[in-house]
Amino acid sequence: DVQLVESGGGLVQPGGSLRLSCAASGFTFSDYYIHWVRQVPGKGLLWVARISDDGIVTTYADSVRGRFTVSRDRAKNTAYLQMTSLRAEDTATYYCVRLAAGGNYDYWGQGAQVTVSP
Amino acid sequence: DIVMTQSPDSLAVSLGERATINCRSNQSVLYSANNKNYLAWFQHKPGQPPKLLLYWASTRESGVPDRFSGSGSGADFTLTINSLQAEDVAVYYCQQYYKSWTFGQGTKVEIK
């Protein structure tokens, strides 16, 4: 079965850093783009970043560009979201998501909670 | 960005009745070259990750009950849940993947 398991969430002070991990299993990791999507408490879903199957192409939402970095490790079947200069408005549940061949999302991780607060 | 707007924000439906959720985009998500609408629907229950229900506006994901159906084209779409079951209580999101990826604000479905 396809599984995406996030880890690394937690409480961090404004200006701090955090790295989320997304461990993949049940499919050929190197064949798929991985996206990160966040949900602010009580709000909707927002696309954050993506990384290509080969790890060469990365794209970011305007709100996180320059502060967040997405990467992946083929040997570990894991994608990462490095978050720096965190702000209160980055508080959210962060999901890693697999991009299906047609361009839609198919599988989501269970989410990692990130809270930015003094 | 393509803005997705869902209606209503919430609805309460009796068990066994039909629930209808609308989704509108501020530009067409129909790609003329392949005649496909780049529109998906997700079900999101508390404490769980979103679950893909439909893609290409009307193609049901494997394992999704056939009481869930999607229709529409261009910029107007509908998710229909026939014969609502208790386990269908959730927030439903539409998402376009025609240009980047954006979601509707969500529609909360409850039992009346």
JSON list of C-alpha atoms in Angstrom, two decimals, chain A residues 8-9 42-43 45 87 102-103:
[
{"chain": "A", "resi": 8, "resn": "GLY", "atom": "CA", "xyz": [9.35, 16.60, 12.46]},
{"chain": "A", "resi": 9, "resn": "GLY", "atom": "CA", "xyz": [6.52, 18.91, 13.38]},
{"chain": "A", "resi": 42, "resn": "GLY", "atom": "CA", "xyz": [-10.12, 26.31, 10.57]},
{"chain": "A", "resi": 43, "resn": "LYS", "atom": "CA", "xyz": [-9.12, 27.33, 7.06]},
{"chain": "A", "resi": 45, "resn": "LEU", "atom": "CA", "xyz": [-5.85, 23.95, 1.92]},
{"chain": "A", "resi": 87, "resn": "ARG", "atom": "CA", "xyz": [6.30, 33.28, 11.27]},
{"chain": "A", "resi": 102, "resn": "GLY", "atom": "CA", "xyz": [-2.39, 13.08, -14.58]},
{"chain": "A", "resi": 103, "resn": "GLY", "atom": "CA", "xyz": [-1.38, 16.02, -12.40]}
]
